[in-house]
Amino acid sequence: MKTNFLLSLICVLGFSLVSQAQSLPNNPEPGKCYVKCITKDEFSTVEETIEVYPAYSKLQVVPATYKTVEERVLVKEASKKLVYVPAVYETVEVPYVKREGRTDISISPASFGKDSRSFETYPKTSGWEYKETVCSSPNKEDCVVACFVEYPAQFSDVSYTTLAKDATTSNIPVNKVDATYKKRVVKTPARMDEITIPAEYTTIKRQVVDTPASTRKVTVPSKTKTVTRTILSKKGGITTWEEVDCGLLDANVLPIFYELGSARITPASKKVIDNTLLPLLNNKPVSIELMSHTDSRGNDDFNMSLSQQRANSVVNYLVSKGISRNRLIAKGYGESRLVNRCSNGVECSEGEHKKNRRTEFRVISN
């Protein structure tokens, strides 16, 4: 089996570097990268098969077989019924105030006395009074006599009642009277209980086809004889320096995608390989390492196996295009080399997971 080593890379920075090692490429250009390639003899195994007796087929009729099976069938569907459960009552005593407590008022009436007082009902008066007398004068005024008269004052006694003591009140407390009455209250309210009536089943027996009738094809293989021999397909032993793009020496993402959980290369991915890797391998005698990765979702061991299968799929496709398998290395890393934070248990978007589902390649030396 061919042994592969990491790329012997010479990134020439100046002409003075070339003069220090006789094995380096002649007339290098500053800033260029070179790969040292030592070709080896390539062998292939050729097998020639000769058919000495042809293959043919035999057809046999295989009759149908039956078996008796027991089957549980429904004879009455399940249903439900509602049962009314009446309320349950209990008797309790409820206290109440039969007569409220209060305060009565007692009244003491007023008391009176007797007294009297003399009042002047008419004042003392005096004055002149004229009286006619008998006289012979024809002038009556000559017959008038003036008398000064004095009248004494007039008095009257008036009896009256006096207030000896005014009316008063006093408070008399009356205690309240408590009592109870009996009352029936709901202890458990009425309700409707839902009762499930289970379905009813029975078991029946019936015959069913166990194995349908068929034909069986028996192939009688051909008889062959194989001759195996090894031939030299390409002579090696030549050491060369090949100029390559410096960017191809690091891991480069190969923009190919796979179906979910599959290692099958899609037609679109084949076009990417045809446009990217095939021209490089056809024009340069270099080797390529293919590295496949998965995201963190799923079982770790499954992801490791799937990544290896995907890397192998690219190698197998390149071999089908005429590239020697000895120039190709396939390595699956599963989810061990994530490019972002999306490890196990971390919530990430589909776009973030997609960055980890990648296939990379880099140029290595023979």
mmCIF file of C-alpha atoms in Angstrom:
data_model
loop_
_atom_site.group_PDB
_atom_site.id
_atom_site.type_symbol
_atom_site.label_atom_id
_atom_site.label_comp_id
_atom_site.label_asym_id
_atom_site.label_seq_id
_atom_site.Cartn_x
_atom_site.Cartn_y
_atom_site.Cartn_z
ATOM 1 C CA MET A 1 0.000 0.000 0.000
ATOM 2 C CA LYS A 2 1.323 3.408 -0.909
ATOM 3 C CA THR A 3 2.615 5.550 2.020
ATOM 4 C CA ASN A 4 1.562 9.213 2.098
ATOM 5 C CA PHE A 5 3.298 12.012 3.949
ATOM 6 C CA LEU A 6 2.354 15.592 4.669
ATOM 7 C CA LEU A 7 3.184 18.060 1.977
ATOM 8 C CA SER A 8 6.825 19.098 1.707
ATOM 9 C CA LEU A 9 5.967 22.717 1.091
ATOM 10 C CA ILE A 10 8.419 25.313 -0.087
ATOM 11 C CA CYS A 11 6.989 28.829 -0.049
ATOM 12 C CA VAL A 12 9.806 30.739 -1.756
ATOM 13 C CA LEU A 13 10.313 34.228 -0.394
ATOM 14 C CA GLY A 14 13.452 35.082 -2.353
ATOM 15 C CA PHE A 15 16.076 33.747 -4.686
ATOM 16 C CA SER A 16 18.608 33.456 -1.853
ATOM 17 C CA LEU A 17 16.624 30.539 -0.324
ATOM 18 C CA VAL A 18 17.210 28.379 -3.417
ATOM 19 C CA SER A 19 20.951 28.614 -3.181
ATOM 20 C CA GLN A 20 20.927 27.090 0.340
ATOM 21 C CA ALA A 21 19.588 23.682 -0.731
ATOM 22 C CA GLN A 22 20.567 21.843 -3.862
ATOM 23 C CA SER A 23 17.360 19.715 -3.814
ATOM 24 C CA LEU A 24 15.014 22.672 -4.126
ATOM 25 C CA PRO A 25 13.404 23.571 -7.470
ATOM 26 C CA ASN A 26 15.448 25.614 -9.958
ATOM 27 C CA ASN A 27 14.532 29.197 -10.793
ATOM 28 C CA PRO A 28 11.688 29.567 -8.259
ATOM 29 C CA GLU A 29 9.536 32.680 -8.212
ATOM 30 C CA PRO A 30 9.132 34.705 -5.037
ATOM 31 C CA GLY A 31 5.823 34.006 -3.269
ATOM 32 C CA LYS A 32 5.246 30.699 -5.101
ATOM 33 C CA CYS A 33 4.572 27.329 -3.392
ATOM 34 C CA TYR A 34 5.939 23.973 -4.602
ATOM 35 C CA VAL A 35 5.124 20.345 -3.829
ATOM 36 C CA LYS A 36 7.804 17.647 -3.927
ATOM 37 C CA CYS A 37 6.405 14.632 -5.779
ATOM 38 C CA ILE A 38 8.220 11.290 -5.966
ATOM 39 C CA THR A 39 6.373 8.945 -8.214
ATOM 40 C CA LYS A 40 6.313 5.218 -7.532
ATOM 41 C CA ASP A 41 5.622 2.242 -9.664
ATOM 42 C CA GLU A 42 1.918 1.664 -9.969
ATOM 43 C CA PHE A 43 0.614 -1.850 -10.375
ATOM 44 C CA SER A 44 -2.796 -3.171 -11.162
ATOM 45 C CA THR A 45 -4.326 -6.599 -10.910
ATOM 46 C CA VAL A 46 -5.971 -7.990 -13.988
ATOM 47 C CA GLU A 47 -8.409 -10.874 -13.736
ATOM 48 C CA GLU A 48 -9.581 -12.718 -16.800
ATOM 49 C CA THR A 49 -12.631 -14.921 -16.320
ATOM 50 C CA ILE A 50 -13.639 -17.597 -18.784
ATOM 51 C CA GLU A 51 -17.157 -19.038 -18.710
ATOM 52 C CA VAL A 52 -17.000 -22.793 -19.141
ATOM 53 C CA TYR A 53 -20.701 -23.508 -18.500
ATOM 54 C CA PRO A 54 -23.575 -21.013 -18.880
ATOM 55 C CA ALA A 55 -25.922 -20.030 -16.041
ATOM 56 C CA TYR A 56 -29.597 -20.956 -16.306
ATOM 57 C CA SER A 57 -32.796 -20.776 -14.242
ATOM 58 C CA LYS A 58 -35.277 -23.300 -12.811
ATOM 59 C CA LEU A 59 -38.849 -22.302 -11.861
ATOM 60 C CA GLN A 60 -40.754 -24.028 -9.036
ATOM 61 C CA VAL A 61 -44.356 -23.461 -7.850
ATOM 62 C CA VAL A 62 -44.679 -22.770 -4.150
ATOM 63 C CA PRO A 63 -48.338 -23.326 -3.046
ATOM 64 C CA ALA A 64 -50.078 -20.959 -0.669
ATOM 65 C CA THR A 65 -50.199 -21.823 3.015
ATOM 66 C CA TYR A 66 -52.911 -20.903 5.534
ATOM 67 C CA LYS A 67 -53.030 -20.426 9.245
ATOM 68 C CA THR A 68 -55.801 -20.078 11.803
ATOM 69 C CA VAL A 69 -55.742 -16.861 13.758
ATOM 70 C CA GLU A 70 -57.805 -15.673 16.665
ATOM 71 C CA GLU A 71 -59.124 -12.162 16.434
ATOM 72 C CA ARG A 72 -60.751 -10.117 19.157
ATOM 73 C CA VAL A 73 -63.735 -8.212 17.748
ATOM 74 C CA LEU A 74 -66.025 -5.563 19.166
ATOM 75 C CA VAL A 75 -69.638 -6.664 19.707
ATOM 76 C CA LYS A 76 -70.859 -3.730 21.741
ATOM 77 C CA GLU A 77 -69.348 -0.275 21.751
ATOM 78 C CA ALA A 78 -68.421 1.450 24.972
ATOM 79 C CA SER A 79 -70.801 4.144 26.186
ATOM 80 C CA LYS A 80 -71.533 6.329 29.182
ATOM 81 C CA LYS A 81 -74.544 6.949 31.428
ATOM 82 C CA LEU A 82 -75.377 9.772 33.810
ATOM 83 C CA VAL A 83 -76.634 9.039 37.349
ATOM 84 C CA TYR A 84 -78.288 11.775 39.425
ATOM 85 C CA VAL A 85 -77.070 11.883 43.022
ATOM 86 C CA PRO A 86 -79.413 14.048 45.194
ATOM 87 C CA ALA A 87 -78.145 16.589 47.670
ATOM 88 C CA VAL A 88 -77.530 15.579 51.307
ATOM 89 C CA TYR A 89 -78.842 17.913 54.019
ATOM 90 C CA GLU A 90 -77.998 18.375 57.694
ATOM 91 C CA THR A 91 -79.746 20.305 60.500
ATOM 92 C CA VAL A 92 -77.845 23.078 62.252
ATOM 93 C CA GLU A 93 -78.834 25.528 64.978
ATOM 94 C CA VAL A 94 -78.587 29.169 64.009
ATOM 95 C CA PRO A 95 -78.296 31.701 66.858
ATOM 96 C CA TYR A 96 -80.241 34.960 66.702
ATOM 97 C CA VAL A 97 -81.177 37.856 69.032
ATOM 98 C CA LYS A 98 -84.722 37.378 70.139
ATOM 99 C CA ARG A 99 -84.885 40.713 71.921
ATOM 100 C CA GLU A 100 -82.218 43.312 71.583
ATOM 101 C CA GLY A 101 -80.773 44.972 74.685
ATOM 102 C CA ARG A 102 -81.811 48.572 75.260
ATOM 103 C CA THR A 103 -82.025 51.406 77.790
ATOM 104 C CA ASP A 104 -85.484 52.634 78.982
ATOM 105 C CA ILE A 105 -86.055 56.205 80.176
ATOM 106 C CA SER A 106 -87.873 57.041 83.478
ATOM 107 C CA ILE A 107 -89.401 60.532 83.765
ATOM 108 C CA SER A 108 -89.746 62.474 87.033
ATOM 109 C CA PRO A 109 -92.479 65.194 86.502
ATOM 110 C CA ALA A 110 -92.032 68.789 87.589
ATOM 111 C CA SER A 111 -93.400 69.972 91.019
ATOM 112 C CA PHE A 112 -95.138 73.309 91.666
ATOM 113 C CA GLY A 113 -95.951 75.711 94.571
ATOM 114 C CA LYS A 114 -98.670 78.359 95.278
ATOM 115 C CA ASP A 115 -98.205 82.124 95.823
ATOM 116 C CA SER A 116 -100.191 85.403 95.448
ATOM 117 C CA ARG A 117 -99.460 89.038 94.628
ATOM 118 C CA SER A 118 -101.417 92.300 94.938
ATOM 119 C CA PHE A 119 -101.577 94.266 91.741
ATOM 120 C CA GLU A 120 -102.769 97.976 91.389
ATOM 121 C CA THR A 121 -105.614 97.665 89.011
ATOM 122 C CA TYR A 122 -106.430 101.362 88.840
ATOM 123 C CA PRO A 123 -104.202 104.254 89.951
ATOM 124 C CA LYS A 124 -104.973 106.914 92.501
ATOM 125 C CA THR A 125 -106.619 110.014 90.811
ATOM 126 C CA SER A 126 -107.765 113.544 91.688
ATOM 127 C CA GLY A 127 -109.281 116.541 89.884
ATOM 128 C CA TRP A 128 -111.952 119.177 89.660
ATOM 129 C CA GLU A 129 -115.511 118.207 89.247
ATOM 130 C CA TYR A 130 -118.326 120.603 88.283
ATOM 131 C CA LYS A 131 -121.773 120.308 89.748
ATOM 132 C CA GLU A 132 -124.897 122.312 89.042
ATOM 133 C CA THR A 133 -126.712 123.840 91.888
ATOM 134 C CA VAL A 134 -130.112 125.372 92.157
ATOM 135 C CA CYS A 135 -129.996 129.084 91.557
ATOM 136 C CA SER A 136 -132.214 131.801 90.131
ATOM 137 C CA SER A 137 -129.716 133.016 87.607
ATOM 138 C CA PRO A 138 -130.615 132.490 84.012
ATOM 139 C CA ASN A 139 -126.938 131.879 83.229
ATOM 140 C CA LYS A 140 -126.185 128.331 84.042
ATOM 141 C CA GLU A 141 -122.555 128.996 84.572
ATOM 142 C CA ASP A 142 -123.546 131.022 87.524
ATOM 143 C CA CYS A 143 -125.032 127.907 88.953
ATOM 144 C CA VAL A 144 -121.864 125.705 88.586
ATOM 145 C CA VAL A 145 -119.818 124.665 91.605
ATOM 146 C CA ALA A 146 -116.216 123.459 91.216
ATOM 147 C CA CYS A 147 -115.151 120.788 93.656
ATOM 148 C CA PHE A 148 -111.642 119.222 93.867
ATOM 149 C CA VAL A 149 -112.211 115.445 94.223
ATOM 150 C CA GLU A 150 -109.574 112.747 94.992
ATOM 151 C CA TYR A 151 -110.119 109.016 94.252
ATOM 152 C CA PRO A 152 -107.947 106.336 95.893
ATOM 153 C CA ALA A 153 -106.067 103.681 93.910
ATOM 154 C CA GLN A 154 -107.758 100.324 93.267
ATOM 155 C CA PHE A 155 -105.978 96.982 94.016
ATOM 156 C CA SER A 156 -106.617 93.270 93.218
ATOM 157 C CA ASP A 157 -104.975 90.104 94.620
ATOM 158 C CA VAL A 158 -103.771 87.566 91.957
ATOM 159 C CA SER A 159 -102.883 83.973 92.891
ATOM 160 C CA TYR A 160 -100.201 82.148 90.741
ATOM 161 C CA THR A 161 -98.277 78.877 90.619
ATOM 162 C CA THR A 162 -94.510 78.663 91.094
ATOM 163 C CA LEU A 163 -92.064 75.939 89.728
ATOM 164 C CA ALA A 164 -90.568 74.088 92.653
ATOM 165 C CA LYS A 165 -88.637 71.431 90.629
ATOM 166 C CA ASP A 166 -88.446 70.923 86.851
ATOM 167 C CA ALA A 167 -89.086 67.554 85.188
ATOM 168 C CA THR A 168 -86.028 65.130 84.930
ATOM 169 C CA THR A 169 -85.183 61.750 83.229
ATOM 170 C CA SER A 170 -83.174 58.677 84.315
ATOM 171 C CA ASN A 171 -81.920 55.618 82.310
ATOM 172 C CA ILE A 172 -83.057 52.055 83.099
ATOM 173 C CA PRO A 173 -81.032 49.259 81.253
ATOM 174 C CA VAL A 174 -82.958 46.276 79.752
ATOM 175 C CA ASN A 175 -80.791 43.160 78.892
ATOM 176 C CA LYS A 176 -80.978 41.463 75.431
ATOM 177 C CA VAL A 177 -82.511 37.984 75.031
ATOM 178 C CA ASP A 178 -80.695 35.385 72.812
ATOM 179 C CA ALA A 179 -82.319 32.337 71.130
ATOM 180 C CA THR A 180 -81.652 29.784 68.346
ATOM 181 C CA TYR A 181 -83.611 28.226 65.513
ATOM 182 C CA LYS A 182 -83.015 25.060 63.489
ATOM 183 C CA LYS A 183 -82.107 25.232 59.815
ATOM 184 C CA ARG A 184 -81.483 22.518 57.190
ATOM 185 C CA VAL A 185 -78.448 23.220 55.039
ATOM 186 C CA VAL A 186 -76.837 21.381 52.073
ATOM 187 C CA LYS A 187 -74.015 19.162 53.297
ATOM 188 C CA THR A 188 -73.244 17.651 49.869
ATOM 189 C CA PRO A 189 -74.692 19.351 46.757
ATOM 190 C CA ALA A 190 -76.572 17.371 44.165
ATOM 191 C CA ARG A 191 -74.453 16.168 41.230
ATOM 192 C CA MET A 192 -74.469 14.084 38.075
ATOM 193 C CA ASP A 193 -72.019 11.146 38.084
ATOM 194 C CA GLU A 194 -70.751 9.901 34.708
ATOM 195 C CA ILE A 195 -70.420 6.116 34.654
ATOM 196 C CA THR A 196 -68.522 4.421 31.827
ATOM 197 C CA ILE A 197 -70.113 1.330 30.369
ATOM 198 C CA PRO A 198 -67.220 -0.710 28.935
ATOM 199 C CA ALA A 199 -67.207 -2.154 25.467
ATOM 200 C CA GLU A 200 -67.871 -5.841 24.978
ATOM 201 C CA TYR A 201 -65.616 -8.072 22.887
ATOM 202 C CA THR A 202 -65.563 -11.650 21.713
ATOM 203 C CA THR A 203 -62.934 -13.815 20.080
ATOM 204 C CA ILE A 204 -63.420 -15.339 16.630
ATOM 205 C CA LYS A 205 -61.275 -17.753 14.664
ATOM 206 C CA ARG A 206 -60.605 -17.441 10.964
ATOM 207 C CA GLN A 207 -58.218 -18.775 8.380
ATOM 208 C CA VAL A 208 -55.915 -16.350 6.602
ATOM 209 C CA VAL A 209 -53.269 -16.731 3.957
ATOM 210 C CA ASP A 210 -49.959 -17.219 5.654
ATOM 211 C CA THR A 211 -47.864 -17.359 2.514
ATOM 212 C CA PRO A 212 -49.404 -16.594 -0.898
ATOM 213 C CA ALA A 213 -48.765 -18.900 -3.801
ATOM 214 C CA SER A 214 -45.676 -17.972 -5.752
ATOM 215 C CA THR A 215 -43.032 -19.198 -8.084
ATOM 216 C CA ARG A 216 -39.499 -19.713 -6.990
ATOM 217 C CA LYS A 217 -36.663 -19.126 -9.351
ATOM 218 C CA VAL A 218 -33.604 -21.217 -8.771
ATOM 219 C CA THR A 219 -30.558 -20.001 -10.638
ATOM 220 C CA VAL A 220 -27.954 -22.514 -11.534
ATOM 221 C CA PRO A 221 -24.730 -20.500 -11.678
ATOM 222 C CA SER A 222 -22.379 -20.634 -14.557
ATOM 223 C CA LYS A 223 -19.052 -22.313 -14.237
ATOM 224 C CA THR A 224 -16.036 -20.087 -14.788
ATOM 225 C CA LYS A 225 -12.332 -20.190 -14.488
ATOM 226 C CA THR A 226 -10.430 -17.076 -13.372
ATOM 227 C CA VAL A 227 -6.832 -16.195 -14.199
ATOM 228 C CA THR A 228 -5.278 -13.456 -12.036
ATOM 229 C CA ARG A 229 -2.098 -11.544 -12.924
ATOM 230 C CA THR A 230 -0.333 -8.346 -11.857
ATOM 231 C CA ILE A 231 0.881 -5.821 -14.422
ATOM 232 C CA LEU A 232 2.939 -2.593 -14.219
ATOM 233 C CA SER A 233 0.574 0.164 -15.159
ATOM 234 C CA LYS A 234 2.911 3.124 -14.578
ATOM 235 C CA LYS A 235 6.655 3.390 -13.998
ATOM 236 C CA GLY A 236 7.635 5.510 -10.953
ATOM 237 C CA GLY A 237 10.863 6.771 -9.427
ATOM 238 C CA ILE A 238 10.768 10.317 -10.754
ATOM 239 C CA THR A 239 11.170 13.236 -8.308
ATOM 240 C CA THR A 240 9.546 16.506 -9.363
ATOM 241 C CA TRP A 241 8.618 19.865 -7.869
ATOM 242 C CA GLU A 242 5.165 20.984 -8.849
ATOM 243 C CA GLU A 243 3.951 24.555 -8.389
ATOM 244 C CA VAL A 244 0.586 24.735 -6.640
ATOM 245 C CA ASP A 245 -1.696 27.461 -5.347
ATOM 246 C CA CYS A 246 -0.576 28.173 -1.759
ATOM 247 C CA GLY A 247 -4.183 28.241 -0.641
ATOM 248 C CA LEU A 248 -4.546 24.547 -1.580
ATOM 249 C CA LEU A 249 -2.046 23.533 1.118
ATOM 250 C CA ASP A 250 -4.491 24.405 3.914
ATOM 251 C CA ALA A 251 -7.887 22.824 4.465
ATOM 252 C CA ASN A 252 -10.236 24.217 1.813
ATOM 253 C CA VAL A 253 -13.998 23.767 2.043
ATOM 254 C CA LEU A 254 -15.341 21.741 -0.872
ATOM 255 C CA PRO A 255 -18.901 23.072 -1.463
ATOM 256 C CA ILE A 256 -20.620 19.722 -1.833
ATOM 257 C CA PHE A 257 -23.714 18.604 0.065
ATOM 258 C CA TYR A 258 -25.281 15.274 0.923
ATOM 259 C CA GLU A 259 -28.811 14.137 1.545
ATOM 260 C CA LEU A 260 -29.834 13.865 5.205
ATOM 261 C CA GLY A 261 -28.138 10.848 6.826
ATOM 262 C CA SER A 262 -26.706 9.713 3.459
ATOM 263 C CA ALA A 263 -23.219 9.494 1.955
ATOM 264 C CA ARG A 264 -24.476 9.450 -1.654
ATOM 265 C CA ILE A 265 -23.007 12.215 -3.806
ATOM 266 C CA THR A 266 -25.680 14.263 -5.564
ATOM 267 C CA PRO A 267 -25.389 15.234 -9.257
ATOM 268 C CA ALA A 268 -24.761 18.854 -8.222
ATOM 269 C CA SER A 269 -21.904 17.759 -5.951
ATOM 270 C CA LYS A 270 -20.377 15.709 -8.767
ATOM 271 C CA LYS A 271 -20.187 18.870 -10.899
ATOM 272 C CA VAL A 272 -18.321 20.648 -8.085
ATOM 273 C CA ILE A 273 -15.797 17.784 -7.877
ATOM 274 C CA ASP A 274 -15.423 17.776 -11.676
ATOM 275 C CA ASN A 275 -14.707 21.519 -11.716
ATOM 276 C CA THR A 276 -12.508 21.669 -8.585
ATOM 277 C CA LEU A 277 -10.545 18.473 -7.902
ATOM 278 C CA LEU A 278 -10.366 16.683 -11.258
ATOM 279 C CA PRO A 279 -8.469 19.495 -13.086
ATOM 280 C CA LEU A 280 -5.959 19.709 -10.202
ATOM 281 C CA LEU A 281 -5.346 15.945 -10.084
ATOM 282 C CA ASN A 282 -5.183 15.631 -13.883
ATOM 283 C CA ASN A 283 -2.722 18.534 -14.291
ATOM 284 C CA LYS A 284 -0.505 17.952 -11.203
ATOM 285 C CA PRO A 285 1.006 14.649 -9.964
ATOM 286 C CA VAL A 286 0.005 15.523 -6.398
ATOM 287 C CA SER A 287 -2.013 13.712 -3.767
ATOM 288 C CA ILE A 288 -5.090 15.049 -1.983
ATOM 289 C CA GLU A 289 -6.433 14.447 1.514
ATOM 290 C CA LEU A 290 -10.234 14.611 1.778
ATOM 291 C CA MET A 291 -11.698 15.442 5.210
ATOM 292 C CA SER A 292 -15.423 15.147 5.921
ATOM 293 C CA HIS A 293 -17.259 16.587 8.956
ATOM 294 C CA THR A 294 -20.786 16.536 10.402
ATOM 295 C CA ASP A 295 -22.739 18.793 12.748
ATOM 296 C CA SER A 296 -23.242 17.849 16.422
ATOM 297 C CA ARG A 297 -26.791 16.524 16.077
ATOM 298 C CA GLY A 298 -27.252 12.776 16.329
ATOM 299 C CA ASN A 299 -25.131 10.014 17.852
ATOM 300 C CA ASP A 300 -21.390 10.761 18.021
ATOM 301 C CA ASP A 301 -20.353 7.307 16.769
ATOM 302 C CA PHE A 302 -22.866 7.456 13.917
ATOM 303 C CA ASN A 303 -21.600 10.903 12.882
ATOM 304 C CA MET A 304 -17.994 9.625 12.854
ATOM 305 C CA SER A 305 -18.980 6.670 10.662
ATOM 306 C CA LEU A 306 -21.108 8.857 8.362
ATOM 307 C CA SER A 307 -18.299 11.391 7.849
ATOM 308 C CA GLN A 308 -15.890 8.586 6.907
ATOM 309 C CA GLN A 309 -18.415 7.189 4.414
ATOM 310 C CA ARG A 310 -18.841 10.634 2.845
ATOM 311 C CA ALA A 311 -15.092 11.124 2.482
ATOM 312 C CA ASN A 312 -14.886 7.622 0.949
ATOM 313 C CA SER A 313 -17.669 8.534 -1.491
ATOM 314 C CA VAL A 314 -15.588 11.417 -2.897
ATOM 315 C CA VAL A 315 -12.550 9.126 -3.214
ATOM 316 C CA ASN A 316 -14.605 6.457 -4.984
ATOM 317 C CA TYR A 317 -16.033 9.017 -7.378
ATOM 318 C CA LEU A 318 -12.545 10.325 -8.267
ATOM 319 C CA VAL A 319 -11.327 6.750 -8.800
ATOM 320 C CA SER A 320 -14.268 6.217 -11.171
ATOM 321 C CA LYS A 321 -12.958 9.231 -13.113
ATOM 322 C CA GLY A 322 -9.551 7.596 -13.588
ATOM 323 C CA ILE A 323 -7.642 8.974 -10.571
ATOM 324 C CA SER A 324 -5.404 6.432 -8.808
ATOM 325 C CA ARG A 325 -6.664 5.522 -5.330
ATOM 326 C CA ASN A 326 -3.050 5.766 -4.096
ATOM 327 C CA ARG A 327 -3.181 9.545 -4.609
ATOM 328 C CA LEU A 328 -6.265 9.968 -2.393
ATOM 329 C CA ILE A 329 -6.700 9.836 1.388
ATOM 330 C CA ALA A 330 -10.168 9.851 2.980
ATOM 331 C CA LYS A 331 -10.572 10.842 6.625
ATOM 332 C CA GLY A 332 -13.833 11.334 8.568
ATOM 333 C CA TYR A 333 -13.789 13.503 11.690
ATOM 334 C CA GLY A 334 -17.500 13.337 12.647
ATOM 335 C CA GLU A 335 -18.355 16.269 14.925
ATOM 336 C CA SER A 336 -14.881 16.531 16.491
ATOM 337 C CA ARG A 337 -13.861 19.665 14.534
ATOM 338 C CA LEU A 338 -16.772 22.089 14.800
ATOM 339 C CA VAL A 339 -16.134 25.581 13.407
ATOM 340 C CA ASN A 340 -18.567 27.334 15.744
ATOM 341 C CA ARG A 341 -20.253 27.007 19.149
ATOM 342 C CA CYS A 342 -22.904 24.490 18.022
ATOM 343 C CA SER A 343 -21.813 21.498 20.137
ATOM 344 C CA ASN A 344 -24.075 18.938 21.816
ATOM 345 C CA GLY A 345 -26.971 20.535 23.717
ATOM 346 C CA VAL A 346 -26.452 24.049 22.233
ATOM 347 C CA GLU A 347 -29.484 25.483 20.414
ATOM 348 C CA CYS A 348 -28.416 26.744 16.971
ATOM 349 C CA SER A 349 -30.099 27.742 13.737
ATOM 350 C CA GLU A 350 -30.084 25.507 10.663
ATOM 351 C CA GLY A 351 -27.606 27.892 9.019
ATOM 352 C CA GLU A 352 -25.155 27.541 11.920
ATOM 353 C CA HIS A 353 -25.373 23.727 11.833
ATOM 354 C CA LYS A 354 -24.844 23.787 8.049
ATOM 355 C CA LYS A 355 -21.397 25.409 8.489
ATOM 356 C CA ASN A 356 -20.215 22.283 10.325
ATOM 357 C CA ARG A 357 -21.537 19.863 7.664
ATOM 358 C CA ARG A 358 -18.602 20.333 5.292
ATOM 359 C CA THR A 359 -16.063 18.416 3.232
ATOM 360 C CA GLU A 360 -12.514 19.867 3.005
ATOM 361 C CA PHE A 361 -9.475 18.995 0.910
ATOM 362 C CA ARG A 362 -5.801 19.876 0.886
ATOM 363 C CA VAL A 363 -2.819 19.023 -1.265
ATOM 364 C CA ILE A 364 -0.197 16.645 0.224
ATOM 365 C CA SER A 365 3.002 15.165 -1.176
ATOM 366 C CA ASN A 366 3.627 11.575 -2.232
#
